[in-house]
Short mmCIF file of N, CA, C and O in Angstrom, two decimals:
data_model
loop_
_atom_site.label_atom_id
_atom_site.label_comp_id
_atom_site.label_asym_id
_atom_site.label_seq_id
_atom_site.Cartn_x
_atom_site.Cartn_y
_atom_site.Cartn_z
N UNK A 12 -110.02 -188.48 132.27
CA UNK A 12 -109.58 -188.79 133.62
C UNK A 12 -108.07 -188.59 133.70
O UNK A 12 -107.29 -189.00 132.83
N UNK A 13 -107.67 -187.85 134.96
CA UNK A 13 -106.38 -187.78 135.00
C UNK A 13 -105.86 -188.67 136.24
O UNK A 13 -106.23 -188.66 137.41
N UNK A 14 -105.01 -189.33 135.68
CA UNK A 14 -104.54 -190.19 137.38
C UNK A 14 -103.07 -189.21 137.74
O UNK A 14 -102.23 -188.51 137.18
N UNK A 15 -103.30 -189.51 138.49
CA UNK A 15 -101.85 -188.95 139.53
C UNK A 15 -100.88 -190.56 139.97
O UNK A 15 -101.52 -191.61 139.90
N UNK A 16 -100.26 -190.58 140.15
CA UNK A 16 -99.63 -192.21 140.32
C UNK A 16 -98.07 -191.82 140.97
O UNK A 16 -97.23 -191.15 140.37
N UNK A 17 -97.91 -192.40 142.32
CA UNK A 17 -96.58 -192.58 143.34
C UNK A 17 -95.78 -193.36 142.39
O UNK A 17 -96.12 -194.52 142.13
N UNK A 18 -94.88 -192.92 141.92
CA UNK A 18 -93.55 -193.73 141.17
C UNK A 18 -92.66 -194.67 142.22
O UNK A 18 -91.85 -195.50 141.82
N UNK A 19 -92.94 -194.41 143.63
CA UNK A 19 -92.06 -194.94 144.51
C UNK A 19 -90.85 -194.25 144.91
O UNK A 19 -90.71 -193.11 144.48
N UNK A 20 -89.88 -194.76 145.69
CA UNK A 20 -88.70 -194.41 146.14
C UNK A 20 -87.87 -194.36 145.25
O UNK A 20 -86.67 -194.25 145.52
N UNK A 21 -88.28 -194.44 144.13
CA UNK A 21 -86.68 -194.74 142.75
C UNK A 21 -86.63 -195.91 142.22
O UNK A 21 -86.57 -195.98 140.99
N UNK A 22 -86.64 -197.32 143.15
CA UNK A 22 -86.81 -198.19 142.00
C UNK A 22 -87.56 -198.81 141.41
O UNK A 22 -88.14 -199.62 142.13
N UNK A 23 -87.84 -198.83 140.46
CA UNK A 23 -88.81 -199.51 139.55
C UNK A 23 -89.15 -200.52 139.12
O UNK A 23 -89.65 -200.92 138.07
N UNK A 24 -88.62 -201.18 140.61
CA UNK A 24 -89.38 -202.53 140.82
C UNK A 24 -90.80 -201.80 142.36
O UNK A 24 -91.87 -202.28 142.73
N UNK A 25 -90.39 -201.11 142.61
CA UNK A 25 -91.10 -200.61 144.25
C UNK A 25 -92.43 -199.39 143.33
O UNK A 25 -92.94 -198.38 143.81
N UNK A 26 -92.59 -199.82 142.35
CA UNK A 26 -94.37 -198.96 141.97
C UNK A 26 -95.37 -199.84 142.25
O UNK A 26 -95.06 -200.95 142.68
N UNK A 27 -96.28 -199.62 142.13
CA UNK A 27 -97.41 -200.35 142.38
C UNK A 27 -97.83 -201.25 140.88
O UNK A 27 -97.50 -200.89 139.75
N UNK A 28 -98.66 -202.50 141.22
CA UNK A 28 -98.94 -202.58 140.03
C UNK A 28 -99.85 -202.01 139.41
O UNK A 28 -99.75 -201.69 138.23
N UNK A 29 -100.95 -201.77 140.18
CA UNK A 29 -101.51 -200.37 139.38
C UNK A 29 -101.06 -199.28 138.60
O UNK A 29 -101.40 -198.94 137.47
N UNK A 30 -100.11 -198.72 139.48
CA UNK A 30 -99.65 -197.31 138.65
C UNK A 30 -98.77 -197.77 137.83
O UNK A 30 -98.35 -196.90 137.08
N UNK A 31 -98.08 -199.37 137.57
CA UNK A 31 -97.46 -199.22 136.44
C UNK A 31 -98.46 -199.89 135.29
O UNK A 31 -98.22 -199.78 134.09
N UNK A 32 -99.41 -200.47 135.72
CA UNK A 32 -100.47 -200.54 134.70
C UNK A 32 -100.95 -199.57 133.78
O UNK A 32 -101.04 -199.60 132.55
N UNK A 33 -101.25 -198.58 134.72
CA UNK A 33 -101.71 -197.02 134.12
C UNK A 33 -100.58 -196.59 133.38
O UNK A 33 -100.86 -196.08 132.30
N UNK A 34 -99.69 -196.63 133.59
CA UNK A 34 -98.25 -196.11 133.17
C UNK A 34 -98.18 -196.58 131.82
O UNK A 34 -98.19 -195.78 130.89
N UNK A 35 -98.10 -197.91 131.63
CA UNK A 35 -97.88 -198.80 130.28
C UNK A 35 -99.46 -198.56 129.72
O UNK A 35 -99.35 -198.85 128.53
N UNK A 36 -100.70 -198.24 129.92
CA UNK A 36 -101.86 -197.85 129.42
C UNK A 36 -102.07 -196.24 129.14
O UNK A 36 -103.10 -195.87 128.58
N UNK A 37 -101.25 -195.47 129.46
CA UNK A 37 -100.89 -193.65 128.90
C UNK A 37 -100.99 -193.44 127.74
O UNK A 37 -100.68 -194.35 126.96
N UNK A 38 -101.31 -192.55 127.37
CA UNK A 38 -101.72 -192.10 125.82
C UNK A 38 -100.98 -190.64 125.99
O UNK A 38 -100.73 -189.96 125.00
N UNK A 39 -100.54 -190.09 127.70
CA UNK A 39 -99.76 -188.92 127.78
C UNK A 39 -98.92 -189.37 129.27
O UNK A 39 -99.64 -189.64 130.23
N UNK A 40 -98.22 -189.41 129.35
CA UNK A 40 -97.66 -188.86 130.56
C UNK A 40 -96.64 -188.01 130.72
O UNK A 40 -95.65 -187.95 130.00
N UNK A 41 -96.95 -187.15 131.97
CA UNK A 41 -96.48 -186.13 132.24
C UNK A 41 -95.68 -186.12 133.57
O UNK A 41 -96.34 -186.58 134.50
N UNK A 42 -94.43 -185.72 133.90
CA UNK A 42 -93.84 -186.03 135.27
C UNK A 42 -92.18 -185.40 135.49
O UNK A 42 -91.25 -185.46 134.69
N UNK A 43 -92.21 -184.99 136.41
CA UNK A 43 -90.47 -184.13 136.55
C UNK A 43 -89.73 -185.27 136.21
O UNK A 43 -89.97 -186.35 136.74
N UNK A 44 -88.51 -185.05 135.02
CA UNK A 44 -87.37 -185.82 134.69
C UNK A 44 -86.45 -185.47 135.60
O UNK A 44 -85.39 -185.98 135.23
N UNK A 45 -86.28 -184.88 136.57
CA UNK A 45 -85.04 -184.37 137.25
C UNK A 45 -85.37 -185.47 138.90
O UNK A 45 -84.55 -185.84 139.74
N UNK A 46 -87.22 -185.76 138.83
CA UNK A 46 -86.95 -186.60 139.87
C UNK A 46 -87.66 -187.88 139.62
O UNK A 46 -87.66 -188.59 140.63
N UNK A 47 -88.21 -188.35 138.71
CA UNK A 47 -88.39 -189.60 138.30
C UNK A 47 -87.69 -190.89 137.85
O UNK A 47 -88.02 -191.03 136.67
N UNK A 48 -87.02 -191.74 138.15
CA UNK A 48 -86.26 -192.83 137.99
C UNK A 48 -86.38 -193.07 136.51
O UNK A 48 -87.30 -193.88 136.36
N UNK A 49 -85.73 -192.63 135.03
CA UNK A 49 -85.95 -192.77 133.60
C UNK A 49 -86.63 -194.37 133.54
O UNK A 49 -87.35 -194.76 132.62
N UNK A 50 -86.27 -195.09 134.58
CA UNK A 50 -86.38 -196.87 134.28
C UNK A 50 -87.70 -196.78 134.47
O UNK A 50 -88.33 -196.81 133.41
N UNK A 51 -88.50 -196.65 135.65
CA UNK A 51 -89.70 -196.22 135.60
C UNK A 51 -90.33 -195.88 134.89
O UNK A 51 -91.34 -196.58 134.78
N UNK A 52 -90.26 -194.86 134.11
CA UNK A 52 -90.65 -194.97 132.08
C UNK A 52 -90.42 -195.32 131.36
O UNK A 52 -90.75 -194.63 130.40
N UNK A 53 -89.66 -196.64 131.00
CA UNK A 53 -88.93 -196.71 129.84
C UNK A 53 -90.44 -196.95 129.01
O UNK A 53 -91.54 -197.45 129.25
N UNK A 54 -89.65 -196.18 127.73
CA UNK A 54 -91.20 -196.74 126.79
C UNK A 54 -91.88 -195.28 126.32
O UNK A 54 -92.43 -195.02 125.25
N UNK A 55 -91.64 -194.31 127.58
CA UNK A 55 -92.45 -193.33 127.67
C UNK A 55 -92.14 -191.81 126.74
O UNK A 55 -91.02 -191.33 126.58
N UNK A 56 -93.07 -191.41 126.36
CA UNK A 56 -92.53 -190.55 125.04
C UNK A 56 -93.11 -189.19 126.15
O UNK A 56 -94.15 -189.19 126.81
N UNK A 57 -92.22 -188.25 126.07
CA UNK A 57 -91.95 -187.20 126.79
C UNK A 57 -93.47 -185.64 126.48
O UNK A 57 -94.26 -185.45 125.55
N UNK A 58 -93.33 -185.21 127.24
CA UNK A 58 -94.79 -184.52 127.29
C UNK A 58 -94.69 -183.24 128.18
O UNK A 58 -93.64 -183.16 128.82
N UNK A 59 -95.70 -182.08 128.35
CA UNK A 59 -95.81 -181.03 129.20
C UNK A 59 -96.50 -180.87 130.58
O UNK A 59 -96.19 -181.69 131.44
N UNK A 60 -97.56 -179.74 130.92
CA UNK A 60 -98.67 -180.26 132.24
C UNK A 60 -99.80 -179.77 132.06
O UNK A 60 -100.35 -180.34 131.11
N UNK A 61 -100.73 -178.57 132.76
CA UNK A 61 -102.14 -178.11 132.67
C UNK A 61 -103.13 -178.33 131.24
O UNK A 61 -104.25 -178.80 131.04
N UNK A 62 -101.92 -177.63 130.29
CA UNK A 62 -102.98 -177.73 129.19
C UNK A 62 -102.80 -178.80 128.06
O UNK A 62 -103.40 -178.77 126.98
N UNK A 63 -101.84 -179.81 128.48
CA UNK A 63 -101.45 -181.09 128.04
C UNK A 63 -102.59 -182.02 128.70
O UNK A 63 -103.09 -182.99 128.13
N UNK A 64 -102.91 -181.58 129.94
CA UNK A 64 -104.00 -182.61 130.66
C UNK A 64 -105.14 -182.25 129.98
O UNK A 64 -105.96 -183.12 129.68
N UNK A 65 -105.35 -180.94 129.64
CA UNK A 65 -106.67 -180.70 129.43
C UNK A 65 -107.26 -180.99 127.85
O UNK A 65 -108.39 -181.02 127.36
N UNK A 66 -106.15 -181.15 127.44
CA UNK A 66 -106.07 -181.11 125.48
C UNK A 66 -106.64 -182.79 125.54
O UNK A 66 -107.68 -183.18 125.01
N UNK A 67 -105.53 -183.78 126.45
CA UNK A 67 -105.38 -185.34 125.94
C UNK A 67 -106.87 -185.61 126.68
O UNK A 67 -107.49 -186.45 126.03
N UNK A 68 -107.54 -185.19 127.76
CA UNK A 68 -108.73 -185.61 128.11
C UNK A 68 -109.85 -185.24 127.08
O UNK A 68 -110.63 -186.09 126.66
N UNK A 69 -109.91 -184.00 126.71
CA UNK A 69 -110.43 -183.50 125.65
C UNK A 69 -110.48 -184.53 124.59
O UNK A 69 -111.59 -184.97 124.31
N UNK A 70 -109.32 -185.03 123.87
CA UNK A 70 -109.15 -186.10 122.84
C UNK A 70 -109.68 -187.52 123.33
O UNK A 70 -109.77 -188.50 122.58
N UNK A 71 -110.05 -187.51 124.88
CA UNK A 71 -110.47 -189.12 124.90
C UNK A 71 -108.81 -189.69 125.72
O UNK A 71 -108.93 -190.70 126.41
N UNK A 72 -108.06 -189.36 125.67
CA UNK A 72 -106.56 -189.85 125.97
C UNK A 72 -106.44 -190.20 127.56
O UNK A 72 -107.01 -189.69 128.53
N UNK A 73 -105.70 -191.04 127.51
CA UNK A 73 -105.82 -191.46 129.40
C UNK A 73 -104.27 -190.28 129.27
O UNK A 73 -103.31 -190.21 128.51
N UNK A 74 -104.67 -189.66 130.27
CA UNK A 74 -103.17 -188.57 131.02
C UNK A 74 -102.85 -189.33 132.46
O UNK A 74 -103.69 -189.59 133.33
N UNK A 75 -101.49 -189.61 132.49
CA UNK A 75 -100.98 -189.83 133.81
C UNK A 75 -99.90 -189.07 134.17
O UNK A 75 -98.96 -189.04 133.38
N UNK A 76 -99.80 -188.18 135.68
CA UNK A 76 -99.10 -187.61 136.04
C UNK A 76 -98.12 -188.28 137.22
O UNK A 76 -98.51 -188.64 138.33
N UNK A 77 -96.81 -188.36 136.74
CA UNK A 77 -95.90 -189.15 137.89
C UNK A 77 -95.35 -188.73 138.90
O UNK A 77 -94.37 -188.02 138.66
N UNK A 78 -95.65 -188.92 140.23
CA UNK A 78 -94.71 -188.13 140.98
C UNK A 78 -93.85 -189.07 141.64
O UNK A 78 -94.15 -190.24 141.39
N UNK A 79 -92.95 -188.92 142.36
CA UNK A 79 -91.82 -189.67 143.25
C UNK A 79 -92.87 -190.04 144.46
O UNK A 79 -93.99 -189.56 144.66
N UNK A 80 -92.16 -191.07 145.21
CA UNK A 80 -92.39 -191.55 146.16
C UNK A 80 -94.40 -191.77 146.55
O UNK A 80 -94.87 -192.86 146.23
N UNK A 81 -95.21 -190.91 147.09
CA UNK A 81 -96.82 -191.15 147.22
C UNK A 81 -97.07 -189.68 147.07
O UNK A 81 -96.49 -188.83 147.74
N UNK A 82 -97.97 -189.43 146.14
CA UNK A 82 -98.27 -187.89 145.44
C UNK A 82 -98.49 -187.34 146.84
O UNK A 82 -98.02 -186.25 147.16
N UNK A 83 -99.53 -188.45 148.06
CA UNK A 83 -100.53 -188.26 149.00
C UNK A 83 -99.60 -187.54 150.31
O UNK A 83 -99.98 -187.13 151.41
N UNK A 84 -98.33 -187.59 149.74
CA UNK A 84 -97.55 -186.88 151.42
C UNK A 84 -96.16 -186.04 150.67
O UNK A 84 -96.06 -184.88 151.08
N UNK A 85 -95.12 -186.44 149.68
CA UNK A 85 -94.45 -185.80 149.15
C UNK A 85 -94.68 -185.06 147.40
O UNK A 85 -93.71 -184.72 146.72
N UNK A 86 -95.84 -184.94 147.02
CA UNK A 86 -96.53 -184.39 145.94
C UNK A 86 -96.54 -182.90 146.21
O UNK A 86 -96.60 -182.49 147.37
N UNK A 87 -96.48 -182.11 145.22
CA UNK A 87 -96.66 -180.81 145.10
C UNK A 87 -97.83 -180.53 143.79
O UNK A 87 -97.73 -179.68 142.92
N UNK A 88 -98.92 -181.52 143.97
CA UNK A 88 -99.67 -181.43 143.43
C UNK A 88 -101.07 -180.87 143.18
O UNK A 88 -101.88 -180.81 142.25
N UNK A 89 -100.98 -180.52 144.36
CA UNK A 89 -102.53 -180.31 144.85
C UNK A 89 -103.18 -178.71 144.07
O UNK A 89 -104.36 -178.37 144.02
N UNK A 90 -102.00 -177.95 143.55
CA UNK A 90 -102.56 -177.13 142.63
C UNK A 90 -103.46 -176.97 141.44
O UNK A 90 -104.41 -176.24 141.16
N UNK A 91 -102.49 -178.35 140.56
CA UNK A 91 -102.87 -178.90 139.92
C UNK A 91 -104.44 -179.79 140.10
O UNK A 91 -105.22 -179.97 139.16
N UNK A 92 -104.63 -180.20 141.34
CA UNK A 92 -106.23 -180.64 141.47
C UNK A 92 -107.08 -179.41 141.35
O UNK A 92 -108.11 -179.34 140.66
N UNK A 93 -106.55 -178.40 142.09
CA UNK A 93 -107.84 -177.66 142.29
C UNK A 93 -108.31 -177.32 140.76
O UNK A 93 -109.45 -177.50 140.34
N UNK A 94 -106.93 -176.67 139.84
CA UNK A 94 -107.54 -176.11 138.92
C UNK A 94 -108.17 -177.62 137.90
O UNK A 94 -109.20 -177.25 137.34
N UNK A 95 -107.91 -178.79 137.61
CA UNK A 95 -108.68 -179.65 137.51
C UNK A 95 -109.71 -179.85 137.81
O UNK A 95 -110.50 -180.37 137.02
N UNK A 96 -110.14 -179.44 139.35
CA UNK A 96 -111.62 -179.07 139.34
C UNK A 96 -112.48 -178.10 139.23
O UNK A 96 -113.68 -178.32 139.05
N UNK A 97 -111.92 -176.79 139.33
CA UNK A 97 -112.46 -175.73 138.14
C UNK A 97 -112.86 -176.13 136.77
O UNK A 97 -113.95 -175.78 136.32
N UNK A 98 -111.67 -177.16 135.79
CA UNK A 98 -112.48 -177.30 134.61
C UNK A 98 -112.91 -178.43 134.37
O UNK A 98 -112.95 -178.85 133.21
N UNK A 99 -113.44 -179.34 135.69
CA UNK A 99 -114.35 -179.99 136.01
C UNK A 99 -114.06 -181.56 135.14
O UNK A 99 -114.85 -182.38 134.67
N UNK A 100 -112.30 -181.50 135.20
CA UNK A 100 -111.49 -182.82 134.67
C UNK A 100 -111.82 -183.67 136.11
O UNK A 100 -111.72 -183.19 137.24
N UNK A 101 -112.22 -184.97 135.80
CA UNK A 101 -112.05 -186.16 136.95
C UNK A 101 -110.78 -186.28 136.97
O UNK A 101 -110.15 -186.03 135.95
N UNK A 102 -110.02 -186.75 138.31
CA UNK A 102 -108.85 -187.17 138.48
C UNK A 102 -109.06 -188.40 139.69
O UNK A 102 -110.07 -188.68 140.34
N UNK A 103 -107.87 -188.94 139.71
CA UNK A 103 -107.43 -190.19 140.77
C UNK A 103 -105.86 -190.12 141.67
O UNK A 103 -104.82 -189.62 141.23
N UNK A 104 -105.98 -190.58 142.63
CA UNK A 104 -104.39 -190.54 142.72
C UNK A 104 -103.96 -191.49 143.37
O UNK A 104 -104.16 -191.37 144.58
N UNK A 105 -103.11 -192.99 142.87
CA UNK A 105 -102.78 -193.72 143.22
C UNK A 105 -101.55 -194.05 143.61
O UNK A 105 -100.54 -194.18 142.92
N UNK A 106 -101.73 -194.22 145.04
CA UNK A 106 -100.57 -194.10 146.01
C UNK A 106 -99.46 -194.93 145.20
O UNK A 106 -99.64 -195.41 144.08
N UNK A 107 -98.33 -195.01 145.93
CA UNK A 107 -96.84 -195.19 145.79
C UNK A 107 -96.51 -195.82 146.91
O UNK A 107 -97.19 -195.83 147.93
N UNK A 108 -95.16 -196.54 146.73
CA UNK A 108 -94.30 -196.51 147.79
C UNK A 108 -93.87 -195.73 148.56
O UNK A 108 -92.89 -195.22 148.02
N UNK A 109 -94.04 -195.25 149.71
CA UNK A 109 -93.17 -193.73 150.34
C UNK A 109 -91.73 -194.45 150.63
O UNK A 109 -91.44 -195.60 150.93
N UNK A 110 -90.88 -193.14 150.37
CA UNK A 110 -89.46 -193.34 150.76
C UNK A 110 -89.33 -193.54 152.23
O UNK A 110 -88.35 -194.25 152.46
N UNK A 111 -89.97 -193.15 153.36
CA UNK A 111 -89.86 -193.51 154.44
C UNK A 111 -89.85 -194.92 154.69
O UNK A 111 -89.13 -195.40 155.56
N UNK A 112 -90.74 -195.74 153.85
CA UNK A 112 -91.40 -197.09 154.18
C UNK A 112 -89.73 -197.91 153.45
O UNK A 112 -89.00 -198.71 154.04
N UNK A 113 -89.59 -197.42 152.24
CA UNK A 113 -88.35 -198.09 151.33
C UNK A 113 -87.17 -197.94 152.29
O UNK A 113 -86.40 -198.90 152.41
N UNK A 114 -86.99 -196.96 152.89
CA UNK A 114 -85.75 -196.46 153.68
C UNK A 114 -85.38 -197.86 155.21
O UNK A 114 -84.36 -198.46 155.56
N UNK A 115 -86.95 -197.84 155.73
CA UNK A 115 -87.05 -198.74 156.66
C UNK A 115 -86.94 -200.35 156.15
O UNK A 115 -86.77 -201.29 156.93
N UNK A 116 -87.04 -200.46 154.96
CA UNK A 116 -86.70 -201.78 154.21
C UNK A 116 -85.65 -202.02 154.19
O UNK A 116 -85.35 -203.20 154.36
N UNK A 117 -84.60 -201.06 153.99
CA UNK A 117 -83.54 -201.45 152.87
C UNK A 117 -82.53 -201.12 154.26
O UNK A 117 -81.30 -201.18 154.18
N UNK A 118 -83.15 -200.81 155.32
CA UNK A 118 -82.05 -200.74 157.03
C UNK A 118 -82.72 -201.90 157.64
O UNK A 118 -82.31 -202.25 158.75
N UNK A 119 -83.50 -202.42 157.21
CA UNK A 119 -84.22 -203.69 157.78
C UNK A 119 -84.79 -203.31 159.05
O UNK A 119 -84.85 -204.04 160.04
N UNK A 120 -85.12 -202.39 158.99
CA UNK A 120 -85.74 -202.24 160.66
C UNK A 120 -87.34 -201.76 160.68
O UNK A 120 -87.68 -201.82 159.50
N UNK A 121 -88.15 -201.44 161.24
CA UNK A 121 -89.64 -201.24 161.83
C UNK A 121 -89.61 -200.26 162.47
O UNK A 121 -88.71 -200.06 163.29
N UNK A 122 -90.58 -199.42 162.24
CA UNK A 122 -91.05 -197.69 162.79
C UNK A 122 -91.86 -198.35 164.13
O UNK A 122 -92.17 -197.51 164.99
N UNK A 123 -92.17 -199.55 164.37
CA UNK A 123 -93.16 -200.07 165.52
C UNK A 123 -92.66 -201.23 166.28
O UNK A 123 -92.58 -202.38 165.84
N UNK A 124 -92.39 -200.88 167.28
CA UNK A 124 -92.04 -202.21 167.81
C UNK A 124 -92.89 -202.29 169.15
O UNK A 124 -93.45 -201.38 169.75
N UNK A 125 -92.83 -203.67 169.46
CA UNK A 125 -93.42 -204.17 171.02
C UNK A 125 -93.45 -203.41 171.85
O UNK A 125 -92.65 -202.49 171.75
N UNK A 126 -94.38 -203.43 173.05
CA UNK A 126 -93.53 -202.68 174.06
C UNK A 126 -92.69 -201.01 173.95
O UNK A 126 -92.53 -200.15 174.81
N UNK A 127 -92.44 -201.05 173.04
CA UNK A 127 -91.93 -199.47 172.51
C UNK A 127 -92.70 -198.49 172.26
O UNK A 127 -93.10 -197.55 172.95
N UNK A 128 -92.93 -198.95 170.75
CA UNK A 128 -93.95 -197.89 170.37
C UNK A 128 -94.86 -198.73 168.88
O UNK A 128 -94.45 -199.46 167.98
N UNK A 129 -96.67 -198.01 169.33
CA UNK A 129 -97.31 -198.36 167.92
C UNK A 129 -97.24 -197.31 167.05
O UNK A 129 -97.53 -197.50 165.86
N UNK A 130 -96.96 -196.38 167.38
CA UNK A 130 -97.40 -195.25 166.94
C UNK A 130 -96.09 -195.10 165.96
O UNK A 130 -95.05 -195.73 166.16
N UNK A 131 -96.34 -193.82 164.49
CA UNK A 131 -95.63 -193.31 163.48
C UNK A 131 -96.08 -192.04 163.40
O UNK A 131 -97.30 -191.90 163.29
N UNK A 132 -95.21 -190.82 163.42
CA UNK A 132 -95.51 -189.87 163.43
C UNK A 132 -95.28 -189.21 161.94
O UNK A 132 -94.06 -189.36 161.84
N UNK A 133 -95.71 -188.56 160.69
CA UNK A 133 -95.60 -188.15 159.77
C UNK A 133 -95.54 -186.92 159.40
O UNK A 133 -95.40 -186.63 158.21
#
């Protein structure tokens, strides 16, 4: 099984506890160093992608792939699924924090208000 897992907006207090469950339960993980928060891995022993997923599932190995913010809207992943399902690897992908949502935290303000608007456009 390969999980996919939202690292969040950068800090690494803002992952999920799931994906840092999975994270600290890896036997591989795999994930861009140029946009992953290092704190977010600490611990984590460095690795490749396609045929790194396909070797550590092969061995039985949990593979987790990290992306920034929610794989599900800023991920460039979805390549990587298809050919995962060509060689008929299970995968998961457990959302993240989106930076939109962190951004609206940390200005203290709401995408929805009363009277204004319910609606969020993405």
């Amino acid at each position: 099984m390969i999980y996919f897992i939202g690292a969040g907006p950068g800090d690494p207090e803002l992952i999920t506890v799931k994906g840092k469950r999975l994270i600290d339960e890896a036997d591989i993980i795999i994930y861009a160093g140029s946009l992953v928060n290092p704190q977010v891995l600490s611990g984590a022993r460095p690795e490749e992608v396609l045929d790194v997923m396909k070797r550590g599932v092969a061995a039985g190995k949990k593979v987790v792939r990290v992306h920034t913010g929610d794989p599900s809207i800023y991920g460039a992943h979805r390549e990587q699924m298809v050919e995962l399902e060509k060689m008929g690897i299970p995968y998961e992908i457990v959302p993240g924090v989106s930076s939109f949502l962190a951004a609206a935290a940390s200005l203290k303000r709401e995408y929805t208000l009363p009277g204004v608007s319910q609606t969020v456009i993405l």
